[in-house]
PDB file of C-alpha atoms in Angstrom:
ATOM      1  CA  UNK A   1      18.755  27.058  -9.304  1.00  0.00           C
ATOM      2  CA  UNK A   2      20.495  24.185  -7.841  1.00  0.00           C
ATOM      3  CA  UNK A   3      18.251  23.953  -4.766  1.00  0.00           C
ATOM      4  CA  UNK A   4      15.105  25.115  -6.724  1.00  0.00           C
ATOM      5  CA  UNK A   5      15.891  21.773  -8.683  1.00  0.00           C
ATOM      6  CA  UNK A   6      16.410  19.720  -5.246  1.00  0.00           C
ATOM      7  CA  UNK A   7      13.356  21.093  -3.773  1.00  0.00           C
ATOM      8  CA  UNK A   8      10.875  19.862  -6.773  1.00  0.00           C
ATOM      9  CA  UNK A   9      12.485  16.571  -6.654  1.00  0.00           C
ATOM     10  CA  UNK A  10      11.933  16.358  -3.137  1.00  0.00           C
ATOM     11  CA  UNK A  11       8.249  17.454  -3.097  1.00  0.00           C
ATOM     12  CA  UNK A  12       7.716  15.175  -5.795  1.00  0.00           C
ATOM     13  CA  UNK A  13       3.938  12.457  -5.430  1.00  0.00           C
ATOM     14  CA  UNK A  14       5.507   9.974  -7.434  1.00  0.00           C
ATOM     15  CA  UNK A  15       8.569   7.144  -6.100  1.00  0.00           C
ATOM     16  CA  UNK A  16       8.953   4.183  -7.431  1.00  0.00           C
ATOM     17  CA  UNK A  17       8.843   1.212  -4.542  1.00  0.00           C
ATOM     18  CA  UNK A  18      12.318   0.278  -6.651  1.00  0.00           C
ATOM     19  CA  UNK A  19      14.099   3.423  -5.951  1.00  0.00           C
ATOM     20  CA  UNK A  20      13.887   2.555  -2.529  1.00  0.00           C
ATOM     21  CA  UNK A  21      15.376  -0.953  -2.430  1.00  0.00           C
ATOM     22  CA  UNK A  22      18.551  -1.629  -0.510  1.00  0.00           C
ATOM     23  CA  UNK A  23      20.023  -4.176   2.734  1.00  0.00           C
ATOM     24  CA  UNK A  24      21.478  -4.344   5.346  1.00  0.00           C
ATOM     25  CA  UNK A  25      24.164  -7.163   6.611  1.00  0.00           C
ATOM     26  CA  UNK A  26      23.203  -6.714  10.000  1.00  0.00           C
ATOM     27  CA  UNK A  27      19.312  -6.644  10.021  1.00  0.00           C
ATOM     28  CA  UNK A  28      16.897  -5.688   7.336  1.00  0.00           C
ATOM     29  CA  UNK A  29      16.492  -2.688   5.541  1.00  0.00           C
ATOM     30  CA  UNK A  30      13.738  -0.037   5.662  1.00  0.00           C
ATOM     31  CA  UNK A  31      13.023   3.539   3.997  1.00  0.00           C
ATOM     32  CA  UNK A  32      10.433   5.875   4.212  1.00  0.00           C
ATOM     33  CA  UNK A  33       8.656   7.107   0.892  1.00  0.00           C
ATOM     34  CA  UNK A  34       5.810   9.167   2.448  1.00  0.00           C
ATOM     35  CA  UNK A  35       5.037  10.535   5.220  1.00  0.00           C
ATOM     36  CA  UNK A  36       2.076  12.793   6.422  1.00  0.00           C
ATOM     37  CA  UNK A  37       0.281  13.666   9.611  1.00  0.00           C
ATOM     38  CA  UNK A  38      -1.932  10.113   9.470  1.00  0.00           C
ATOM     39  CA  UNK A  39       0.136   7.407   7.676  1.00  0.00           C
ATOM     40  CA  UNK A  40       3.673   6.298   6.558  1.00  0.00           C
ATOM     41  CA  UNK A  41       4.514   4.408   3.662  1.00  0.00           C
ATOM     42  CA  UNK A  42       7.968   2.531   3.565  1.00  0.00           C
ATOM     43  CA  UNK A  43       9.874  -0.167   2.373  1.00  0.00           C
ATOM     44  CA  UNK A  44      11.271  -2.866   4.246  1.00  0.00           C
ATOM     45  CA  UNK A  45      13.644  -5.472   2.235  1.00  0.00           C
ATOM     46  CA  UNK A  46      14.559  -8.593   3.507  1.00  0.00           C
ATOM     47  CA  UNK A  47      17.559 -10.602   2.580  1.00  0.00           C
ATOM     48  CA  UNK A  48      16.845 -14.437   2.820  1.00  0.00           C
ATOM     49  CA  UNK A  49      17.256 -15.625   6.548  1.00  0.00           C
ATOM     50  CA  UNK A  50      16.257 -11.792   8.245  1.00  0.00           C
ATOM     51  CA  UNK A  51      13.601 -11.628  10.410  1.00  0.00           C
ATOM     52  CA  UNK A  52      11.352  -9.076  11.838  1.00  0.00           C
ATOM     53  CA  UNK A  53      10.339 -10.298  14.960  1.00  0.00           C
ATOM     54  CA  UNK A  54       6.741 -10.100  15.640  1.00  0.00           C
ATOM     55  CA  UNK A  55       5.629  -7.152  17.426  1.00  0.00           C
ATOM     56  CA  UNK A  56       2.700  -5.143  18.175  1.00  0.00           C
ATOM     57  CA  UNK A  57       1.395  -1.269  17.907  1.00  0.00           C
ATOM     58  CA  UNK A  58      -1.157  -1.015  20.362  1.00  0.00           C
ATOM     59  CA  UNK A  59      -2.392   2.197  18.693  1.00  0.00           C
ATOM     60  CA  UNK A  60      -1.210   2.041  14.847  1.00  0.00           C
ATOM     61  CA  UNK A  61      -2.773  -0.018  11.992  1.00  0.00           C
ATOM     62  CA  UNK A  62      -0.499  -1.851   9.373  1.00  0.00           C
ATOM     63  CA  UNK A  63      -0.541  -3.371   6.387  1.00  0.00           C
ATOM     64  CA  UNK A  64       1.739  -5.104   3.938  1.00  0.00           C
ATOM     65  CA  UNK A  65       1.979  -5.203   0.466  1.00  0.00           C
ATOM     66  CA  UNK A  66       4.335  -7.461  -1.229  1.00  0.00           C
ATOM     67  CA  UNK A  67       6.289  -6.485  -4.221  1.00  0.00           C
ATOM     68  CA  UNK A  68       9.365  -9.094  -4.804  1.00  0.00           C
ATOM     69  CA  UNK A  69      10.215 -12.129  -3.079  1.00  0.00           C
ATOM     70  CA  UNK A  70       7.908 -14.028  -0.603  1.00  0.00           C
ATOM     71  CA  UNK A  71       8.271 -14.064   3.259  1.00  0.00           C
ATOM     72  CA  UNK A  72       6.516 -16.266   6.267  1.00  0.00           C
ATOM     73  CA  UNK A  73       4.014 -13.550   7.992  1.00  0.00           C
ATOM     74  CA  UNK A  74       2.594 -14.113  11.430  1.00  0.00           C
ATOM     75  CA  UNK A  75      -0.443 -12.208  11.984  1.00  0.00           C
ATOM     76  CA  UNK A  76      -1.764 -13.290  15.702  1.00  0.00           C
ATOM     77  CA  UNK A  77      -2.216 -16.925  14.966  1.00  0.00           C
ATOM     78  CA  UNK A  78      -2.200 -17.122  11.157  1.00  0.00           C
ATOM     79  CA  UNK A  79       1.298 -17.848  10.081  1.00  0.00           C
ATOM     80  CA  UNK A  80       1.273 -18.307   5.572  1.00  0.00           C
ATOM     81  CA  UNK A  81       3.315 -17.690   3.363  1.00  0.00           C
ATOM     82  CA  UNK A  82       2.817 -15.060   1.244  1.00  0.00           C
ATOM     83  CA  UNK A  83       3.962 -13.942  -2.331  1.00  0.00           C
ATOM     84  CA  UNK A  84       3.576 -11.018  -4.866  1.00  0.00           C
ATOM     85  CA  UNK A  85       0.223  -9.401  -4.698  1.00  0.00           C
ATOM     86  CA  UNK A  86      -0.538 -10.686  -1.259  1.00  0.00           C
ATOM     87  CA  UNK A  87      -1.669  -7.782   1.042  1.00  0.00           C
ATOM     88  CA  UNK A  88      -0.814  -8.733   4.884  1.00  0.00           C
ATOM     89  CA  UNK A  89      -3.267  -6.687   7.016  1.00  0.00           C
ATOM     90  CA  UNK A  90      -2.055  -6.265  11.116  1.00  0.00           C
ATOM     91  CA  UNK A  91      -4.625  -4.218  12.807  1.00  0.00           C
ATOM     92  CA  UNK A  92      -3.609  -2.355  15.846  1.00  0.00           C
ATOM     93  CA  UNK A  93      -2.739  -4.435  18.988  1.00  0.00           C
ATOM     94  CA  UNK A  94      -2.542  -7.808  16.812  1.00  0.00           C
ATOM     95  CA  UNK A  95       1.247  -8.976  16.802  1.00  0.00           C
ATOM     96  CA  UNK A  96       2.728  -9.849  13.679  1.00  0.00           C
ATOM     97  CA  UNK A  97       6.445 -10.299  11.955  1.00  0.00           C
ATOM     98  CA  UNK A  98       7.601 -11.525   8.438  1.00  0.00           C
ATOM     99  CA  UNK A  99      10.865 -13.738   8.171  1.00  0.00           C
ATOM    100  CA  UNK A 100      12.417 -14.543   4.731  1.00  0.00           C
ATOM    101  CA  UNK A 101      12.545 -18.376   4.396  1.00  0.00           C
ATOM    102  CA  UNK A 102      13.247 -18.318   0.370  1.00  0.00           C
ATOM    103  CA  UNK A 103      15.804 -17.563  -1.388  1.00  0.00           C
ATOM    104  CA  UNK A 104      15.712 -14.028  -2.826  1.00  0.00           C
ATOM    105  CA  UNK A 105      15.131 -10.889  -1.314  1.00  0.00           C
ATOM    106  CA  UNK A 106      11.973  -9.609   0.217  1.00  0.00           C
ATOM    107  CA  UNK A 107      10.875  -6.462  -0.823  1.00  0.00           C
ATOM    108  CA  UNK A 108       7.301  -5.406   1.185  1.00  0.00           C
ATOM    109  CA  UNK A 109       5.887  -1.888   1.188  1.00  0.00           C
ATOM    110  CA  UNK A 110       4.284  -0.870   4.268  1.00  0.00           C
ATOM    111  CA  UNK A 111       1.743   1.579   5.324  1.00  0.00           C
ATOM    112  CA  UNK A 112       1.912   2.053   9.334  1.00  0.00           C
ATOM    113  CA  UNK A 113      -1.262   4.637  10.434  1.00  0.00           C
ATOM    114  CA  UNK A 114      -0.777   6.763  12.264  1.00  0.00           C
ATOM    115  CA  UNK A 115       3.147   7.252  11.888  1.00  0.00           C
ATOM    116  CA  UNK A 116       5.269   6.520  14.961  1.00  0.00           C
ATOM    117  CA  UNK A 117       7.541   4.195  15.923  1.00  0.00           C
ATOM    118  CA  UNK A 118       7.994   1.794  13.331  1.00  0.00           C
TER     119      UNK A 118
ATOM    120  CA  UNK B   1     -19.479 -25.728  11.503  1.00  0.00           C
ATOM    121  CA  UNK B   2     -20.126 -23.215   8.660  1.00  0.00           C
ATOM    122  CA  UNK B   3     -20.590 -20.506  10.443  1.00  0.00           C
ATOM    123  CA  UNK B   4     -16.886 -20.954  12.170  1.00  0.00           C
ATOM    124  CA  UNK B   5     -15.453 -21.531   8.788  1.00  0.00           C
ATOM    125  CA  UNK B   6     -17.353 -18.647   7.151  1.00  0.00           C
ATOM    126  CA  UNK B   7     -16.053 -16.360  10.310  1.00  0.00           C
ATOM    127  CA  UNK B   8     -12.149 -17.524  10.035  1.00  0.00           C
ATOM    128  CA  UNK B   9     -12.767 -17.586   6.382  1.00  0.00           C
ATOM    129  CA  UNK B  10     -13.774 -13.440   7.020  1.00  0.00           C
ATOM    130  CA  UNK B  11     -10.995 -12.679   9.619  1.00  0.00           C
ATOM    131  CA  UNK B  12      -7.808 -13.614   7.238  1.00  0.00           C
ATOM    132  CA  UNK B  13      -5.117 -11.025   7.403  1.00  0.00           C
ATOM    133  CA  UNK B  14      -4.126 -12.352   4.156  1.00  0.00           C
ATOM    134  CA  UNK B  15      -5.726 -10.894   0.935  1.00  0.00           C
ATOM    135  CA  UNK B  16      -4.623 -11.026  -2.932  1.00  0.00           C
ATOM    136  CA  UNK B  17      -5.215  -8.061  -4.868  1.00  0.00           C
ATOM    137  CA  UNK B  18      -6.425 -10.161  -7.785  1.00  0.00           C
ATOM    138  CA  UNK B  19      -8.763 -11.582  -5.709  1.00  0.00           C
ATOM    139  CA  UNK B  20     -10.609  -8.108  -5.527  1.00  0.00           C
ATOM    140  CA  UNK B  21     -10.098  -7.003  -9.221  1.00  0.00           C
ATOM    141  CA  UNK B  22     -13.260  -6.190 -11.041  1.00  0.00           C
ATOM    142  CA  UNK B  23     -15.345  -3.952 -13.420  1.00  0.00           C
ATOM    143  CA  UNK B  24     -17.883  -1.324 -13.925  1.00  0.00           C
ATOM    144  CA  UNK B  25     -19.698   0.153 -16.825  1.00  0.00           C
ATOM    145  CA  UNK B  26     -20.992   3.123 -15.332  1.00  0.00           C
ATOM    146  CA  UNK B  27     -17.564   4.196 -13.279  1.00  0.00           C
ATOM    147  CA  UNK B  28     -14.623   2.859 -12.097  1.00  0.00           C
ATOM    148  CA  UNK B  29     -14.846  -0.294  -9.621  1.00  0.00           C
ATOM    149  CA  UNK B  30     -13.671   0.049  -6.164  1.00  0.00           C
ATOM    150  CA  UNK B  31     -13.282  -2.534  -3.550  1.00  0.00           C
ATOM    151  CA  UNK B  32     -12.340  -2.846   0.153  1.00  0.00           C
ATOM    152  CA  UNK B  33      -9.883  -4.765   1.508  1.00  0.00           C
ATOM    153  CA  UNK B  34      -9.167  -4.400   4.936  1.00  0.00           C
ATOM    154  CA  UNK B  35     -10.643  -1.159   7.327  1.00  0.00           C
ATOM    155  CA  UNK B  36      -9.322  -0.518  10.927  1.00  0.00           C
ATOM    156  CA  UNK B  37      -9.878   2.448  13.148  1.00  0.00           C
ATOM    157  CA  UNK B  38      -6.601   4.143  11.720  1.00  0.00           C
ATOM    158  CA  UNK B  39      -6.896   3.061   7.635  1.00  0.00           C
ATOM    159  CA  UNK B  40      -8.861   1.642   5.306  1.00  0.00           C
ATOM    160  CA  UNK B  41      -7.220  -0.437   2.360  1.00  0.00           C
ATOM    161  CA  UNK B  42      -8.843  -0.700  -0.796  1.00  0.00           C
ATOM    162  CA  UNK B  43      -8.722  -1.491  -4.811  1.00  0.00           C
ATOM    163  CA  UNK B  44      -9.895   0.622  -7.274  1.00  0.00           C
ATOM    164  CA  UNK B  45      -9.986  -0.679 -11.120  1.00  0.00           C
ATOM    165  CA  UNK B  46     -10.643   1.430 -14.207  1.00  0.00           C
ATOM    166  CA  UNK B  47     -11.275   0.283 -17.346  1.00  0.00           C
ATOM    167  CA  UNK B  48      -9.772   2.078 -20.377  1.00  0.00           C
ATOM    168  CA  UNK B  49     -11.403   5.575 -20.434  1.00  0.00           C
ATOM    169  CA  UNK B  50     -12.598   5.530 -16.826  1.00  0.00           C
ATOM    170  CA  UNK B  51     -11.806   8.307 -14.597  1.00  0.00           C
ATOM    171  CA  UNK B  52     -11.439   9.403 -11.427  1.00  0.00           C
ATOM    172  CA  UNK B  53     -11.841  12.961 -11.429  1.00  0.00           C
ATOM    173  CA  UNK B  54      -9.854  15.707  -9.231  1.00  0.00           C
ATOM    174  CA  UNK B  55     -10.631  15.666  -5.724  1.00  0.00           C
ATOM    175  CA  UNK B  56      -9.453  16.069  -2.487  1.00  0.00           C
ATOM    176  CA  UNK B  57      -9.590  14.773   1.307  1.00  0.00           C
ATOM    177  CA  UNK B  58      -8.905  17.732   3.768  1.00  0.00           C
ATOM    178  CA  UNK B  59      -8.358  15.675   6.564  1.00  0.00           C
ATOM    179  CA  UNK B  60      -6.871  12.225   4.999  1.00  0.00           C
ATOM    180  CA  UNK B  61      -3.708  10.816   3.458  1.00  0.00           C
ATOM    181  CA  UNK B  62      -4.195   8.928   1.024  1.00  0.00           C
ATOM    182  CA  UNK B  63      -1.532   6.329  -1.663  1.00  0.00           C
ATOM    183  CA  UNK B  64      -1.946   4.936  -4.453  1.00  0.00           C
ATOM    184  CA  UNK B  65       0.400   1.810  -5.623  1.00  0.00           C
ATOM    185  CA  UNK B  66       0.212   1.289  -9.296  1.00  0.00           C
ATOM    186  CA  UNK B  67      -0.246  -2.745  -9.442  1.00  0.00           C
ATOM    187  CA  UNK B  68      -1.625  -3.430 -13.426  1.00  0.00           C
ATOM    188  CA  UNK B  69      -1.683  -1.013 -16.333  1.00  0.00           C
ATOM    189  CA  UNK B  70      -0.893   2.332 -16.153  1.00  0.00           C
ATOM    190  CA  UNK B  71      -2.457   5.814 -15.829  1.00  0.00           C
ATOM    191  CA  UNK B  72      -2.255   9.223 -15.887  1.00  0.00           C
ATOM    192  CA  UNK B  73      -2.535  10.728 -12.450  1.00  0.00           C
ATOM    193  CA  UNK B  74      -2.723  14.269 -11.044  1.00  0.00           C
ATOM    194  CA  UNK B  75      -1.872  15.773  -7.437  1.00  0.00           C
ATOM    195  CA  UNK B  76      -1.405  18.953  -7.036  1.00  0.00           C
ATOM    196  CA  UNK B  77       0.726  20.402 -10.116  1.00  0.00           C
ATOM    197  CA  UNK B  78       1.818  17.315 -10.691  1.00  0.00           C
ATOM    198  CA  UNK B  79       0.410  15.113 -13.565  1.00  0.00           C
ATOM    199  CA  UNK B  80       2.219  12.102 -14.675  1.00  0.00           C
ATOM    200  CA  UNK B  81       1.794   8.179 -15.897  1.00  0.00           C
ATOM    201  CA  UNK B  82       2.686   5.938 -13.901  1.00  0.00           C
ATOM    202  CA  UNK B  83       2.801   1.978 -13.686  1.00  0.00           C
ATOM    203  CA  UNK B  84       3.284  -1.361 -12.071  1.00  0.00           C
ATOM    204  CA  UNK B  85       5.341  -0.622  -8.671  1.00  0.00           C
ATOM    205  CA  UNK B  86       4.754   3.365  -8.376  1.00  0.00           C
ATOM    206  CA  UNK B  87       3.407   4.765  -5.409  1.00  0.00           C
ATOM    207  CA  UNK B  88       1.527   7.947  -5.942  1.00  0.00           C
ATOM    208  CA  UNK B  89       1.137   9.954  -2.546  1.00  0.00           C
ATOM    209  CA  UNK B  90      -1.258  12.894  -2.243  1.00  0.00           C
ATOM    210  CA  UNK B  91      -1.312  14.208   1.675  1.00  0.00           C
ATOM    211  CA  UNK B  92      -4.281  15.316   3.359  1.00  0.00           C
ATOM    212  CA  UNK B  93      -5.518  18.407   1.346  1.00  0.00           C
ATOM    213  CA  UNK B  94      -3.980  17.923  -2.434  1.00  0.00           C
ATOM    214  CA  UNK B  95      -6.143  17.566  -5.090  1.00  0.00           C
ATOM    215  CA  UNK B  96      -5.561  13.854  -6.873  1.00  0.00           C
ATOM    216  CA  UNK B  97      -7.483  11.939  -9.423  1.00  0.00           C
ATOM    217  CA  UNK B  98      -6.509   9.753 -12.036  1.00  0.00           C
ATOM    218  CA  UNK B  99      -7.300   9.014 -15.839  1.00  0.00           C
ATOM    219  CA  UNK B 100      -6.589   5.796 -17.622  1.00  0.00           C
ATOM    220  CA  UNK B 101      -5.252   6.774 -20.540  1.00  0.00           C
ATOM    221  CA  UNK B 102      -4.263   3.259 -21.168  1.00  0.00           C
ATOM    222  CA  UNK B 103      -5.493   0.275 -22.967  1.00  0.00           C
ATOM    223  CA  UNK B 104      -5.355  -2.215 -20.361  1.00  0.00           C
ATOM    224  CA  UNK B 105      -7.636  -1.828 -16.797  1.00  0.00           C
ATOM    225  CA  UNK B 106      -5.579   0.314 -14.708  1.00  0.00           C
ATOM    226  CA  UNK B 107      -5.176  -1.451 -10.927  1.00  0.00           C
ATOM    227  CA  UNK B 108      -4.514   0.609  -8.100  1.00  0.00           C
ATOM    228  CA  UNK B 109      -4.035  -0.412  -4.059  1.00  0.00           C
ATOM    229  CA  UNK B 110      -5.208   2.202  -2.477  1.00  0.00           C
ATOM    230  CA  UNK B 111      -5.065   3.258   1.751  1.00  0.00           C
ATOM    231  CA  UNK B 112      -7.171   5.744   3.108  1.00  0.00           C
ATOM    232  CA  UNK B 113      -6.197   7.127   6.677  1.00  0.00           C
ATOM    233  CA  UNK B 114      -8.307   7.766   8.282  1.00  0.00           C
ATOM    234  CA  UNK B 115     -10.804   5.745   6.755  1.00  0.00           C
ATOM    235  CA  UNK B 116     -13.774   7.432   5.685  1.00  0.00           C
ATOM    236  CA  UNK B 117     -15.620   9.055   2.512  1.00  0.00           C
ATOM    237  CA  UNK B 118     -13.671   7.756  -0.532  1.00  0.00           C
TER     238      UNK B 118
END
């Protein structure tokens, strides 16, 4: 019964992005909501001052959507800030990072297609 | 001049949601956001009533994030409300529509990978 019960929560459509929230001290945080055979959705929270460092995926589009906070996104040579409601679109091979430059935590969901290395 | 303005104006990586809100009388609204090769990001709005009936995509992933109102969606045997800041996640194959039940529009992100028939 016990593992009948674990099963249905785990197979269950519907997270909320909240659930999901967390940090790290060291460098920020990131979970995985979904996953299927063509796109991941996560979360990756930022405490003020963390960085992801802008990257690239030659082969994998990427967008953010930002729920809490704001951050400083580079998307090849557009750097803005962006708030709540802002969707941050990195299509594959175009470089791009967020850094938290406020002062609350950044909370962005992110859908990386196809799934890989994050 | 205006043509270079109208083309960096087009190439933004940064989009509001709001900025892609709006209505139909006929059916619910949809809009599109950003497309690559690998996803396509989109915003569908329903008014009160509006519906997106049952379907499914055998070969796409597709989430929903919940972003205004609230609505009553189905994947699989799953059917549930859900609001601001849920992600609803049917995988490649499971039936998924939703209903707004509400009385506000209902505002839903939506990505698509691949990109393709809605």
């Amino acid at each position: 019964m016990r593992v009948d019960q674990e099963r249905v929560a785990r197979m269950t459509a519907f997270k909320h992005y909240r659930a999901h929230v967390g940090s790290r001290a060291d460098k920020f945080y990131k979970d995985t909501l979904f996953q299927g055979e063509h796109v991941m959705v996560g979360l990756n929270c930022l405490e003020p001052g963390q960085v992801q460092p802008v990257h690239d995926h030659a082969e994998q589009d990427k967008c953010y959507v930002v729920m809490e906070g704001s951050g400083r996104f580079t998307v090849g040579d557009e750097i803005r800030e962006a708030g709540p409601g802002e969707v941050v679109w990195a299509q594959a091979g175009v470089p791009h990072g967020v850094e938290n430059v406020g002062s609350e935590r950044l909370v962005v969901l992110v859908c990386i297609a196809p799934p890989g290395k994050g």
